[in-house]
Coordinates of C-alpha atoms and ligand atoms in Angstrom, one line a residue:
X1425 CA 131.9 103.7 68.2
X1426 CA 129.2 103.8 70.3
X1427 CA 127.5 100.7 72.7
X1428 CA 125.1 100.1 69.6
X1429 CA 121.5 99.8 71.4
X1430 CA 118.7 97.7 71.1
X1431 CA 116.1 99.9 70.8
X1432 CA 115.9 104.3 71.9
X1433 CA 113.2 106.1 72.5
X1434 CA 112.6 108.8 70.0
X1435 CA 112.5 111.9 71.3
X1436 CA 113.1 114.8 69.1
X1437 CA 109.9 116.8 68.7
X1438 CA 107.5 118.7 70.8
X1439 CA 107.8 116.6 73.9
X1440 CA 109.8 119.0 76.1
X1441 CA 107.5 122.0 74.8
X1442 CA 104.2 120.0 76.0
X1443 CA 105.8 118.6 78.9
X1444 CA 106.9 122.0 79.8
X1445 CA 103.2 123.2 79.1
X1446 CA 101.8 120.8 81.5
X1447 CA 104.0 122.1 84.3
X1448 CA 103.5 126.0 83.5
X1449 CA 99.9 125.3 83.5
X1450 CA 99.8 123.0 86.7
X1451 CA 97.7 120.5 84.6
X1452 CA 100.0 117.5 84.8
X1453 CA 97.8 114.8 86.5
X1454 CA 95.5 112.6 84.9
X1455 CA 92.9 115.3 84.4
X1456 CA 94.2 117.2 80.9
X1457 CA 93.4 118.4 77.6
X1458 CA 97.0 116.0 76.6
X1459 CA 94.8 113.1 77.3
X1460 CA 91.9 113.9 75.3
X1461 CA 94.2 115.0 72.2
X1462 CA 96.0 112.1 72.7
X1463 CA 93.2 109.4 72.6
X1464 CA 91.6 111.4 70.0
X1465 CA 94.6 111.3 67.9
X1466 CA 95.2 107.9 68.5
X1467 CA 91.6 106.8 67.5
X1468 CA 92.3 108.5 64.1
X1469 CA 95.2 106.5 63.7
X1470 CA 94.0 103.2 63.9
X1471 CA 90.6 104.4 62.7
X1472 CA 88.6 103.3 65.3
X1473 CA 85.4 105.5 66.8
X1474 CA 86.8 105.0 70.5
X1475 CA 90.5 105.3 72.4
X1476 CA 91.0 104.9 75.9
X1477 CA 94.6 106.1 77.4
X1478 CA 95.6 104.0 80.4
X1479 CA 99.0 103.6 83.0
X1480 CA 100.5 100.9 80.6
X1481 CA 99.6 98.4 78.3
X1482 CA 99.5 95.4 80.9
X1483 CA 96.3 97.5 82.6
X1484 CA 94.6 97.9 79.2
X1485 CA 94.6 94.5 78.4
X1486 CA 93.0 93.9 82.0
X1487 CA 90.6 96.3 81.2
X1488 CA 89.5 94.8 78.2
X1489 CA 89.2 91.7 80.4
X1490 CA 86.7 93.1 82.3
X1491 CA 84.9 94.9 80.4
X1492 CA 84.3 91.9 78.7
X1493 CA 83.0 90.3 82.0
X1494 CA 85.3 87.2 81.4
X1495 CA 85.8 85.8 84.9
X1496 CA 86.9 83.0 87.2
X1497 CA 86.3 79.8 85.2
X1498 CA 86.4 81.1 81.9
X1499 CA 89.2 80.2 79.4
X1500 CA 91.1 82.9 77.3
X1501 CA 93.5 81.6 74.1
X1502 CA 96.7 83.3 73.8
X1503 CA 99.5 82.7 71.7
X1504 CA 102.6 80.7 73.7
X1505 CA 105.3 83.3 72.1
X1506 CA 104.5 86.6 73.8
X1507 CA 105.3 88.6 76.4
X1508 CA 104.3 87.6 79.7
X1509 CA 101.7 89.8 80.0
X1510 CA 99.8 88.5 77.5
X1511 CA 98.8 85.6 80.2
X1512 CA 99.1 87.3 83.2
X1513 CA 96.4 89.8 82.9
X1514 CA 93.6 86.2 82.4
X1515 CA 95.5 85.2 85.5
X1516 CA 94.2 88.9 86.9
X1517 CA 90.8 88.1 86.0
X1518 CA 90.9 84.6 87.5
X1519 CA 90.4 82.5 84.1
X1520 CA 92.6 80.0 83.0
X1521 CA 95.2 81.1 80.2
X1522 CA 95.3 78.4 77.2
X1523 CA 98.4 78.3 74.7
X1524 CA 98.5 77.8 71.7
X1525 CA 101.3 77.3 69.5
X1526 CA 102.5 79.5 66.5
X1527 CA 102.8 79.3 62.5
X1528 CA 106.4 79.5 61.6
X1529 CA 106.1 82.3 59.2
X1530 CA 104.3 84.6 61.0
X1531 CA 105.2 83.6 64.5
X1532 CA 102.6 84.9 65.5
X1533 CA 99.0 82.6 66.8
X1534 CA 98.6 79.2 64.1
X1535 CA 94.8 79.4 63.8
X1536 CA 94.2 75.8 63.5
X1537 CA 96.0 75.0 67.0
X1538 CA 93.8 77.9 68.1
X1539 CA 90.2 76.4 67.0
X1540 CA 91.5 72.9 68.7
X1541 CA 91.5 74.2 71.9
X1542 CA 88.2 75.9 71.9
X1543 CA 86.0 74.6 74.5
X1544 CA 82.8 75.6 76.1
X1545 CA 84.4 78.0 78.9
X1546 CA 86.6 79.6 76.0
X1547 CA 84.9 83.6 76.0
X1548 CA 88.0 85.2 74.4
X1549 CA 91.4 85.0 72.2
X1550 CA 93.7 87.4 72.5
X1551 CA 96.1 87.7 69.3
X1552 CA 99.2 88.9 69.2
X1553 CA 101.0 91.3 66.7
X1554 CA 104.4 89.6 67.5
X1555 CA 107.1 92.2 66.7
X1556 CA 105.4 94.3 64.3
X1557 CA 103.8 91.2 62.3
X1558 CA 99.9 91.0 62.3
X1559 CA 98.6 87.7 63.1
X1560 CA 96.6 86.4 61.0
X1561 CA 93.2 88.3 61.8
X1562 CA 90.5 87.3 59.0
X1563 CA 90.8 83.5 60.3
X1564 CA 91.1 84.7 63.2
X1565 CA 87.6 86.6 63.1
X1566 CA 85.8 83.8 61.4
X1567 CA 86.4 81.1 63.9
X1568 CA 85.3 83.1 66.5
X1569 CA 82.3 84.7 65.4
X1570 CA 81.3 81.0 64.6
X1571 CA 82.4 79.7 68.4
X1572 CA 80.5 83.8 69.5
X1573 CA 83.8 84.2 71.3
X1574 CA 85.5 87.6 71.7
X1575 CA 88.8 88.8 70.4
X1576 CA 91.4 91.2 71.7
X1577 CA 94.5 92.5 69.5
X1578 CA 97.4 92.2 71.5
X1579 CA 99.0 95.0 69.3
X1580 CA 101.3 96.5 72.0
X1581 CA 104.7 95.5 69.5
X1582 CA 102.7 96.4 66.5
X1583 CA 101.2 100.3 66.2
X1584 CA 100.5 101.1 62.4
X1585 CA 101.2 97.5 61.4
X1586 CA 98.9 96.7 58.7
X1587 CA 96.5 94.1 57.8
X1588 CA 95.1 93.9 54.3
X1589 CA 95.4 97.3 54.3
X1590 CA 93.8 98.3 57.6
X1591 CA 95.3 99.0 61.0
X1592 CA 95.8 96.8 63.4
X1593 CA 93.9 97.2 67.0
X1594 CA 91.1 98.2 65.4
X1595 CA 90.0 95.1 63.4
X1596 CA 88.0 93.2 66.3
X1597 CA 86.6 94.2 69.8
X1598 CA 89.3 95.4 71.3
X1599 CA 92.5 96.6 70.3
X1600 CA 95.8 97.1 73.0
X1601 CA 98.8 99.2 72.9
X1602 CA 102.0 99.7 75.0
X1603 CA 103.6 103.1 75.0
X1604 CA 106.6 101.3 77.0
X1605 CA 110.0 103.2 76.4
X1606 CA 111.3 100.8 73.9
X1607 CA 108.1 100.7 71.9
X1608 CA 107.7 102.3 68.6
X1609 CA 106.2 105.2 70.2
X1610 CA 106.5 105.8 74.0
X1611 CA 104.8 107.8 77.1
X1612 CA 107.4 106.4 79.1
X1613 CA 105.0 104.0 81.0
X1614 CA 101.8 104.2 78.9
X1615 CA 99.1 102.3 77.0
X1616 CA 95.7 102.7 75.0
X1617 CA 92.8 100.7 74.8
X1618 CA 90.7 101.0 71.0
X1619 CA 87.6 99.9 70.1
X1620 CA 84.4 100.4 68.0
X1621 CA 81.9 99.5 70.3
X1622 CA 80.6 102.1 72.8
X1623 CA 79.4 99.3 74.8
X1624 CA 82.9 98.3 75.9
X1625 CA 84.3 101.6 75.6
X1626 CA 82.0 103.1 79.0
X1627 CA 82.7 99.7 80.4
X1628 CA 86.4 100.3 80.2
X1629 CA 86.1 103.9 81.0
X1630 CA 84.4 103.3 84.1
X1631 CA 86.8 100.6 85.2
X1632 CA 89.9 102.7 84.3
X1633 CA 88.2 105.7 86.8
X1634 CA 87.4 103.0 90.1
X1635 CA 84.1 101.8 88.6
X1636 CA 82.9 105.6 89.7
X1637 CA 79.7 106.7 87.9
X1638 CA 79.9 109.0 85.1
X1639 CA 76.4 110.8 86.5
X1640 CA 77.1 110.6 90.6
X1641 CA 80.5 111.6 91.6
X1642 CA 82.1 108.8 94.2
X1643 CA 79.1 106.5 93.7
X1644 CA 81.0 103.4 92.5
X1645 CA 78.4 100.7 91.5
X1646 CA 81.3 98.4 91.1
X1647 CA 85.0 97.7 91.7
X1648 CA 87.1 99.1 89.6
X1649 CA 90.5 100.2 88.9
X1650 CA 93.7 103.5 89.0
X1651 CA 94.5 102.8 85.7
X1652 CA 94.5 106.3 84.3
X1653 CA 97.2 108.2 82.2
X1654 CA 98.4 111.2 83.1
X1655 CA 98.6 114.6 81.1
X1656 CA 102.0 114.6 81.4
X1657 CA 102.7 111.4 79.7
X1658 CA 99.9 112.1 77.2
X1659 CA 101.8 115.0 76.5
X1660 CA 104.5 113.3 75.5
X1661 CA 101.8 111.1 73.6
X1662 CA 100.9 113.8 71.4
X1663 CA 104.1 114.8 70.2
X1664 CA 105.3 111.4 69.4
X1665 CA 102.0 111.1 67.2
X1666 CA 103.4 114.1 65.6
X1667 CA 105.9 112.0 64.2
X1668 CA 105.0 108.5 64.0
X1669 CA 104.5 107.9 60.5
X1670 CA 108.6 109.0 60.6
X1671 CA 109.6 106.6 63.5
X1672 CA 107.7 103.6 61.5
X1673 CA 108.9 104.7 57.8
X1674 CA 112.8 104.6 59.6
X1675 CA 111.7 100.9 60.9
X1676 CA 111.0 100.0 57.9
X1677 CA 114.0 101.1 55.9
X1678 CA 116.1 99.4 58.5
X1679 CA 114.4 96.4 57.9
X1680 CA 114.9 97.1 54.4
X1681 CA 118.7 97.6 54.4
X1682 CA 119.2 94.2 56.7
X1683 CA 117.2 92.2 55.0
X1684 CA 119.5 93.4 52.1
X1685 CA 122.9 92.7 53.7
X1686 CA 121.8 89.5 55.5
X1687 CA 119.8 87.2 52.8
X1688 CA 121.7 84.4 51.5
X1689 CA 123.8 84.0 55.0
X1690 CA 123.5 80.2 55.5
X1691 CA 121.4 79.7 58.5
X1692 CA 120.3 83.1 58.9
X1693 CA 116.1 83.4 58.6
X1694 CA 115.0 86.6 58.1
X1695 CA 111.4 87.8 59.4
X1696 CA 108.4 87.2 57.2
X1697 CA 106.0 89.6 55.7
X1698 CA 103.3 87.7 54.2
X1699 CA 101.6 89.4 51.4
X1700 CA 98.4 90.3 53.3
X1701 CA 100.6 92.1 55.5
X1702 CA 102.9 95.2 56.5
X1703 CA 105.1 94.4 59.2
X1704 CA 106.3 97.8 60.8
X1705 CA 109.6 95.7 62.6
X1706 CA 109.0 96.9 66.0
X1707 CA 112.2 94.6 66.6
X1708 CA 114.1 93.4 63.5
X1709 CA 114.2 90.1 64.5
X1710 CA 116.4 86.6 62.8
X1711 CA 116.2 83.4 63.4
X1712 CA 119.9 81.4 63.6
X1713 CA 120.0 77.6 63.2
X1714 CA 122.6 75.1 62.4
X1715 CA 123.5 75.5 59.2
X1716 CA 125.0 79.0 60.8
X1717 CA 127.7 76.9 62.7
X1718 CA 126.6 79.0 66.4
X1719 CA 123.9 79.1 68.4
X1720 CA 121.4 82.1 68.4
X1721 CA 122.8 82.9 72.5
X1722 CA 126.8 82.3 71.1
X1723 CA 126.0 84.6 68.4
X1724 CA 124.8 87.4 70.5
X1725 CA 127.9 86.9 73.2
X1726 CA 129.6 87.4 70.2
X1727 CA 128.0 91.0 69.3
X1728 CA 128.1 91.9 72.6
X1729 CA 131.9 91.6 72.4
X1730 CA 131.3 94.0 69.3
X1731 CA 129.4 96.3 71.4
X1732 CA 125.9 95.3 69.6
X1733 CA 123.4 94.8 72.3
X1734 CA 120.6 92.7 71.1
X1735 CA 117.7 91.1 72.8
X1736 CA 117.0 86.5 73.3
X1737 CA 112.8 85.8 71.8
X1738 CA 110.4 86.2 74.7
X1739 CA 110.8 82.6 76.3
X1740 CA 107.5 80.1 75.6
X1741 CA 104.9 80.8 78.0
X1742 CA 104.4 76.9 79.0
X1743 CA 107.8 76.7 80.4
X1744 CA 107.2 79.5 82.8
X1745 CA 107.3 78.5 86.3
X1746 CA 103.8 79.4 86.8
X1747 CA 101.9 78.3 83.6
X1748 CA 104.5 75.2 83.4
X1749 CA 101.9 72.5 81.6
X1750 CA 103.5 68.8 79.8
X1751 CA 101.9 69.9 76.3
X1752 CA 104.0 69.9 73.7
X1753 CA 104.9 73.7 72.1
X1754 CA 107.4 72.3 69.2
X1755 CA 107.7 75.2 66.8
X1756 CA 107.5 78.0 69.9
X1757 CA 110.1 76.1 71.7
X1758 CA 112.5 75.8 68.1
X1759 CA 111.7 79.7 67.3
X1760 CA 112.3 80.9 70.9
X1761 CA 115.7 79.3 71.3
X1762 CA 116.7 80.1 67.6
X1763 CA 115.3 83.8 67.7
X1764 CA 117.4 86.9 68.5
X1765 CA 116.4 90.9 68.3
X1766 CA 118.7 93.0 66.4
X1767 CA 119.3 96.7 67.0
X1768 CA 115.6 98.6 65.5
X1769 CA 115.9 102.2 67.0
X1770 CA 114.6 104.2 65.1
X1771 CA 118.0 106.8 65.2
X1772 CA 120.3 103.9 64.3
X1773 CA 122.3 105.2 61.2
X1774 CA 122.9 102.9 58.2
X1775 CA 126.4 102.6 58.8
X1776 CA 125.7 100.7 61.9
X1777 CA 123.9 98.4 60.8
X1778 CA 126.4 98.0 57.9
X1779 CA 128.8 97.1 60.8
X1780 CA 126.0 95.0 62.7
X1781 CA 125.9 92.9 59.6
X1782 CA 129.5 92.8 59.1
X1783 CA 130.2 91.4 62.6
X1784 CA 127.6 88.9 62.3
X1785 CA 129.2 87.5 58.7
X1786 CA 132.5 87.4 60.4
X1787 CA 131.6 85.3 63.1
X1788 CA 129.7 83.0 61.0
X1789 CA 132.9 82.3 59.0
X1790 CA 135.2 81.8 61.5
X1791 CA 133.3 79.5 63.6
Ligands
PLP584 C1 105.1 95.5 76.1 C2 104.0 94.5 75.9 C3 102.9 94.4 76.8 C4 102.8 95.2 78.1 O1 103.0 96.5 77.9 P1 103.5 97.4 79.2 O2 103.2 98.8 78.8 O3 104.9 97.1 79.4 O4 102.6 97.0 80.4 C5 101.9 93.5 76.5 N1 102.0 92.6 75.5 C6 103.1 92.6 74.6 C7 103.1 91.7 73.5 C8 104.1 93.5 74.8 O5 105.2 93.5 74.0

């Protein structure tokens, strides 16, 4: 049997065809008719008026940043369970990252922590769509509009994720994506930016091009940024558009079949989807505690015996080196250590995860 991986990318359209067309038409920087399709297609998709391709989803979150004009002194609210990212880029802009911790359910931002730590210098929160899950936006929305402070969707784990009905990224200022390899679609490197205000979409657009003018060519009436996308990796863009809707429908039948085989395995949680939501399971993800017998890190030395690769939670942001802080995180720092990423490519086959699920009930009774 194969190494069983944690995630693929999903490559079995027209990528080589408009890769190839790129090359035979000498159009493969980031000047393209790839990249306009691709944005274009993109803003369909999330049904937003605007879509801004960039180099990777760490930039577009920077961009939003600054477009924003939140800057040295300002606070920005992010969730402590996230990818680093998430903080880094208010680090970028020189404000000061705040955590906050997470609902249990969701995992994703707890909205009551988040209206605690709004201050004065707080000018935006940036929400995050933790593996596949929506945070909770509609709260979300309504403290801030009261507190006029701006909101960015973290939704680089989370493309065609649901909330009440409507797509994520597109239900507040800004929306971010990742086209990262192991993300449910991929560029290789790539993200997008999405939005409904043109305001902040010629901010970005400017600041993604070195803050050149749109009307003077190499006036630059501010300091901006290389954050562009190239046709080549839009290219790739559009064809995994093409079949999205596939890739996310196979996400969620996995998540489907595990949740199947795993319920009722003492001290196995399995990942929420609260009724206002559609989780699209970027990473099928369960959390282990005692009554299991094994730690979550045990467990998966155990299915890497198996050849089942599998992936730790992100660590909480607090205990970074950098954003170390004494507050107290006490269902991030429970979730993190219990948490552990199953196999979610899209190409795994349901035997597989028949045999993930088998390993996993096999270690629990021996232990
Ligand atoms: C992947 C990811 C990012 C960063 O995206 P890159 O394209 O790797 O720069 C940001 N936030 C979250 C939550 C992510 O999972």
């Amino acid at each position: 049997m194969r190494k069983i991986p944690v995630s693929e990318p999903y490559l079995q359209g027209n990528e080589l065809q408009y890769v190839t067309d790129c090359i035979k038409t000498n159009w493969i920087s980031s000047i393209g008719t790839y990249v306009t399709k691709f944005e274009k297609m993109f803003a369909e998709f999330c049904g937003t008026k605007y879509a801004l391709a960039t180099c990777n989803g760490t930039v577009s979150l920077h961009l939003a940043l600054e477009a924003m004009g939140v800057k040295a002194g300002d606070e920005v609210i992010v969730p402590d369970l996230t990818f680093v990212a998430t903080a880094n880029v208010v680090t970028y802009v020189k404000a000061k990252p705040v955590f906050v911790d997470i609902d249990p359910i969701t995992w994703t931002i707890d909205t009551k922590a988040m209206e605690k730590k709004i201050t004065s210098r707080t000018k935006a929160v940036i929400p995050v769509h933790l593996y596949g899950h929506p945070a909770n936006m509609d709260e979300i929305i309504s403290i801030c509009r009261k507190h006029k402070i701006k909101i960015i969707e973290d939704a680089a784990e989370a493309h065609g994720a649901l909330y009440k009905g409507r797509r994520v990224g597109g239900l507040s200022d800004f929306g971010s994506f990742s086209f990262y390899g192991n993300k449910i679609i991929t560029t290789g490197e790539g993200g997008m930016l999405v939005t409904n205000s043109k305001k902040l979409f010629l901010e970005a657009q400017i600041l993604r091009n070195h803050g050149m003018s749109t009307k003077r060519k190499y006036w630059h009436p501010r300091i901006g940024y290389n954050y562009r996308m190239t046709n080549l990796q839009a290219a790739i863009g559009v064809a995994q558009m093409e079949h999205i809707d596939k890739v996310i429908k196979r996400k969620c039948e996995i998540a489907d079949l595990y949740n199947k085989l795993l319920h009722n395995i003492p001290g196995i949680t399995l990942p929420a989807q609260e009724s206002w939501a559609k989780n699209v399971y970027w990473m099928y993800s369960i959390l282990i505690d005692k009554k299991y017998g094994m730690s979550a890190q045990n467990l998966q030395k155990k299915l890497a015996d198996n050849n089942i690769e599998t992936r730790p939670f992100f660590f909480p942001l607090h205990k970074m080196p950098s954003y170390e802080t004494k507050e107290k995180f006490p269902i991030t720092d429970r979730i993190a250590k219990q948490g552990i990423n199953l196999p979610s490519s899209p190409l795994l086959k349901d035997e597989e995860i028949e045999y993930i699920v088998k390993v996993i009930k096999n270690v629990g009774d021996k232990r």
